[in-house]
Coordinates of C-alpha atoms in Angstrom, one line a residue:
X16 CA -23.9 9.5 -0.4
X17 CA -21.0 11.4 -1.9
X18 CA -18.3 10.1 -4.2
X19 CA -15.7 9.7 -1.5
X20 CA -18.2 7.7 0.7
X21 CA -19.0 5.4 -2.3
X22 CA -15.4 4.8 -3.1
X23 CA -14.7 4.1 0.6
X24 CA -17.5 1.6 0.8
X25 CA -16.4 -0.1 -2.4
X26 CA -12.9 -0.4 -1.0
X27 CA -14.2 -2.0 2.2
X28 CA -16.1 -4.5 0.2
X29 CA -13.1 -5.3 -2.0
X30 CA -10.9 -5.8 1.1
X31 CA -13.4 -8.0 2.8
X32 CA -13.7 -10.2 -0.3
X33 CA -9.9 -10.4 -0.6
X34 CA -9.5 -11.4 3.0
X35 CA -12.4 -14.0 2.7
X36 CA -10.4 -15.8 -0.1
X37 CA -7.2 -15.5 1.8
X38 CA -5.1 -13.4 -0.5
X39 CA -2.6 -10.7 0.3
X40 CA -2.8 -7.3 -1.4
X41 CA 0.3 -8.3 -3.4
X42 CA -1.1 -11.6 -4.5
X43 CA -4.4 -10.0 -5.5
X44 CA -2.7 -7.2 -7.4
X45 CA -0.6 -9.8 -9.3
X46 CA -3.6 -11.8 -10.3
X47 CA -5.6 -8.7 -11.3
X48 CA -2.6 -7.2 -13.1
X49 CA -2.6 -3.9 -11.3
X50 CA 0.2 -2.2 -9.3
X51 CA 0.2 -3.2 -5.6
X52 CA 0.2 0.5 -4.5
X53 CA -2.7 1.3 -6.9
X54 CA -4.6 -1.7 -5.4
X55 CA -3.9 -0.4 -1.9
X56 CA -5.4 2.9 -2.8
X57 CA -8.5 1.2 -4.2
X58 CA -9.0 -0.6 -0.9
X59 CA -8.6 2.7 1.0
X60 CA -11.2 4.3 -1.3
X61 CA -8.7 6.8 -2.8
X62 CA -9.1 5.6 -6.4
X63 CA -12.1 5.7 -8.8
X64 CA -11.4 2.5 -10.7
X65 CA -12.5 2.1 -14.4
X66 CA -14.9 -0.6 -15.3
X67 CA -12.2 -2.8 -16.9
X68 CA -10.1 -2.6 -13.7
X69 CA -13.2 -3.5 -11.6
X70 CA -13.7 -6.5 -14.0
X71 CA -10.1 -7.6 -13.4
X72 CA -10.5 -7.2 -9.7
X73 CA -13.7 -9.2 -9.6
X74 CA -12.1 -12.0 -11.5
X75 CA -9.1 -12.0 -9.1
X76 CA -11.5 -11.8 -6.1
X77 CA -13.5 -14.8 -7.6
X78 CA -16.8 -12.9 -7.4
X79 CA -19.3 -11.1 -9.6
X80 CA -19.0 -7.3 -9.9
X81 CA -22.6 -7.1 -8.5
X82 CA -21.4 -8.6 -5.2
X83 CA -19.0 -5.6 -4.8
X84 CA -21.4 -2.9 -6.0
X85 CA -25.0 -3.9 -5.0
X86 CA -26.8 -1.0 -3.3
X87 CA -24.1 1.6 -4.2
X88 CA -25.9 4.6 -5.7
X89 CA -24.8 6.3 -8.8
X90 CA -22.8 9.5 -8.3
X91 CA -24.8 12.4 -9.8

């Protein structure tokens, strides 16, 4: 799995979790303290988020980071 595919899969998981808790992109971005357009790019798999941003997103998504990343291989 290449880097683009991993980021796309992560974005899909983040979107699914956001929708499952009933938040809009705008609301999630506000809670996570990230720009809405940046957050949209994360969901589309266009951004490689830092660990700290992933932590903030997980908090806002009310889930553990592992739920979002389980099974995703390391990029070598």
